[in-house]
Amino acid sequence: MADTLLEAAKKAREFAYSPYSKFKVGAAVLAKSGSIYTGCNIENASYGLTNCAERTAIFKAIAAGEVNLTALAVVADTKEPVSPCGACRQVMAEFKINKIIMGNLQGKMREVTLAELLPFSFTDTDFTDKHNG
């Protein structure tokens, strides 16, 4: 499954809108249903409005009604397998995506768990009744 996700992420990378950084990234997320959703990074002249490939793929899956996401692959033209940014890691934690496959265009890959990528993440279990009342 890792190879399938990496290939889907590579194809998604081709659609990246990155006129400012020229750094194209692609991602693919696997839903428990077996469906794969892809995304690319989408930049904006107002950099804070840029969206990463990983979040684009996750948000597409959620918008399609998928909430059980099991794995995510991310690919870029880097020397070593590309690693998701902190914001993307937190979104992965929100949806409990436990398998993250990082890759590059040269075929290198590294598979990690969410706990390895983002130890001590903020999750729904951090909310308690004392905070909601």
Short mmCIF file of C-alpha atoms in Angstrom, two decimals:
data_model
loop_
_atom_site.label_atom_id
_atom_site.label_comp_id
_atom_site.label_asym_id
_atom_site.label_seq_id
_atom_site.Cartn_x
_atom_site.Cartn_y
_atom_site.Cartn_z
CA MET A 1 0.00 0.00 0.00
CA ALA A 2 2.92 2.37 0.65
CA ASP A 3 3.95 2.24 -3.02
CA THR A 4 0.40 3.00 -4.17
CA LEU A 5 0.12 6.01 -1.86
CA LEU A 6 3.54 7.32 -2.84
CA GLU A 7 2.67 7.04 -6.54
CA ALA A 8 -0.61 8.88 -5.99
CA ALA A 9 1.26 11.60 -4.07
CA LYS A 10 3.79 11.96 -6.90
CA LYS A 11 0.98 12.44 -9.43
CA ALA A 12 -0.75 14.99 -7.18
CA ARG A 13 2.53 16.92 -6.89
CA GLU A 14 2.32 17.72 -10.60
CA PHE A 15 -0.68 19.98 -9.87
CA ALA A 16 1.03 22.00 -7.13
CA TYR A 17 0.53 25.74 -7.36
CA SER A 18 3.86 27.04 -6.07
CA PRO A 19 4.82 30.16 -8.05
CA TYR A 20 6.65 31.72 -5.09
CA SER A 21 8.68 28.93 -3.51
CA LYS A 22 8.87 26.65 -6.59
CA PHE A 23 8.69 23.82 -4.02
CA LYS A 24 6.09 21.33 -5.24
CA VAL A 25 4.65 18.84 -2.78
CA GLY A 26 2.12 16.06 -3.28
CA ALA A 27 0.22 13.98 -0.74
CA ALA A 28 -2.20 11.08 -0.68
CA VAL A 29 -4.32 9.89 2.22
CA LEU A 30 -5.90 6.46 2.55
CA ALA A 31 -9.35 6.15 4.08
CA LYS A 32 -10.51 3.04 5.91
CA SER A 33 -13.01 2.58 3.05
CA GLY A 34 -10.07 2.00 0.70
CA SER A 35 -10.48 5.30 -1.14
CA ILE A 36 -7.42 7.46 -1.74
CA TYR A 37 -7.60 11.26 -1.70
CA THR A 38 -4.80 13.38 -3.09
CA GLY A 39 -3.64 16.93 -2.58
CA CYS A 40 -0.92 19.35 -3.54
CA ASN A 41 0.43 22.49 -1.96
CA ILE A 42 -1.37 25.67 -2.97
CA GLU A 43 0.52 28.91 -2.37
CA ASN A 44 -0.80 32.42 -2.04
CA ALA A 45 0.90 35.81 -2.32
CA SER A 46 -0.17 36.25 1.30
CA TYR A 47 1.98 33.36 2.54
CA GLY A 48 -0.14 32.65 5.62
CA LEU A 49 -2.98 31.59 3.34
CA THR A 50 -0.90 28.86 1.70
CA ASN A 51 -2.16 25.31 2.21
CA CYS A 52 0.11 22.28 2.38
CA ALA A 53 -0.40 19.16 0.28
CA GLU A 54 -1.06 16.99 3.31
CA ARG A 55 -3.87 19.19 4.61
CA THR A 56 -5.34 19.54 1.12
CA ALA A 57 -5.58 15.73 0.83
CA ILE A 58 -7.00 15.33 4.34
CA PHE A 59 -9.55 18.11 3.86
CA LYS A 60 -10.67 16.59 0.54
CA ALA A 61 -11.24 13.26 2.29
CA ILE A 62 -13.20 14.89 5.11
CA ALA A 63 -15.26 16.92 2.61
CA ALA A 64 -16.13 13.63 0.86
CA GLY A 65 -17.47 12.21 4.12
CA GLU A 66 -14.46 10.15 5.15
CA VAL A 67 -13.45 10.47 8.80
CA ASN A 68 -11.50 7.24 9.30
CA LEU A 69 -8.12 7.90 7.73
CA THR A 70 -5.39 5.30 8.14
CA ALA A 71 -2.27 6.38 6.24
CA LEU A 72 -0.76 9.37 4.49
CA ALA A 73 2.09 9.70 2.00
CA VAL A 74 3.92 12.93 1.18
CA VAL A 75 6.45 13.48 -1.63
CA ALA A 76 8.71 16.33 -2.75
CA ASP A 77 11.88 16.83 -4.78
CA THR A 78 14.21 16.69 -1.78
CA LYS A 79 17.49 14.92 -1.05
CA GLU A 80 15.91 12.88 1.76
CA PRO A 81 12.25 11.92 2.27
CA VAL A 82 10.25 15.08 2.94
CA SER A 83 8.74 15.58 6.39
CA PRO A 84 5.36 17.22 7.10
CA CYS A 85 5.30 20.62 8.79
CA GLY A 86 3.98 21.09 12.32
CA ALA A 87 0.53 22.26 11.24
CA CYS A 88 0.08 19.18 9.06
CA ARG A 89 1.27 16.95 11.88
CA GLN A 90 -1.38 18.41 14.18
CA VAL A 91 -4.11 17.87 11.57
CA MET A 92 -2.92 14.25 11.21
CA ALA A 93 -3.24 13.93 14.98
CA GLU A 94 -6.80 15.28 14.84
CA PHE A 95 -7.81 12.49 12.48
CA LYS A 96 -5.56 9.86 14.10
CA ILE A 97 -3.61 9.03 10.94
CA ASN A 98 -1.11 6.64 12.44
CA LYS A 99 0.98 5.67 9.39
CA ILE A 100 2.96 8.42 7.65
CA ILE A 101 5.06 7.62 4.60
CA MET A 102 7.61 10.28 3.67
CA GLY A 103 9.23 10.08 0.24
CA ASN A 104 11.14 11.89 -2.46
CA LEU A 105 11.29 11.72 -6.25
CA GLN A 106 14.39 9.54 -6.18
CA GLY A 107 12.48 6.70 -4.54
CA LYS A 108 13.73 7.09 -0.97
CA MET A 109 11.08 6.59 1.66
CA ARG A 110 10.69 6.46 5.39
CA GLU A 111 7.64 5.21 7.25
CA VAL A 112 6.88 6.50 10.74
CA THR A 113 4.01 6.48 13.19
CA LEU A 114 2.17 9.58 14.29
CA ALA A 115 3.65 9.21 17.79
CA GLU A 116 7.16 9.25 16.29
CA LEU A 117 6.37 12.25 14.13
CA LEU A 118 4.51 14.25 16.76
CA PRO A 119 5.02 13.03 20.32
CA PHE A 120 2.75 14.60 22.93
CA SER A 121 0.29 15.92 20.35
CA PHE A 122 -2.75 17.91 21.41
CA THR A 123 -5.84 15.72 20.99
CA ASP A 124 -9.51 15.50 21.91
CA THR A 125 -8.50 13.74 25.13
CA ASP A 126 -6.97 17.02 26.33
CA PHE A 127 -10.47 18.45 26.65
CA THR A 128 -12.24 17.66 29.92
CA ASP A 129 -15.57 18.66 31.43
CA LYS A 130 -13.84 21.36 33.51
CA HIS A 131 -12.80 23.06 30.25
CA ASN A 132 -16.20 22.69 28.60
CA GLY A 133 -18.34 24.13 31.33
#
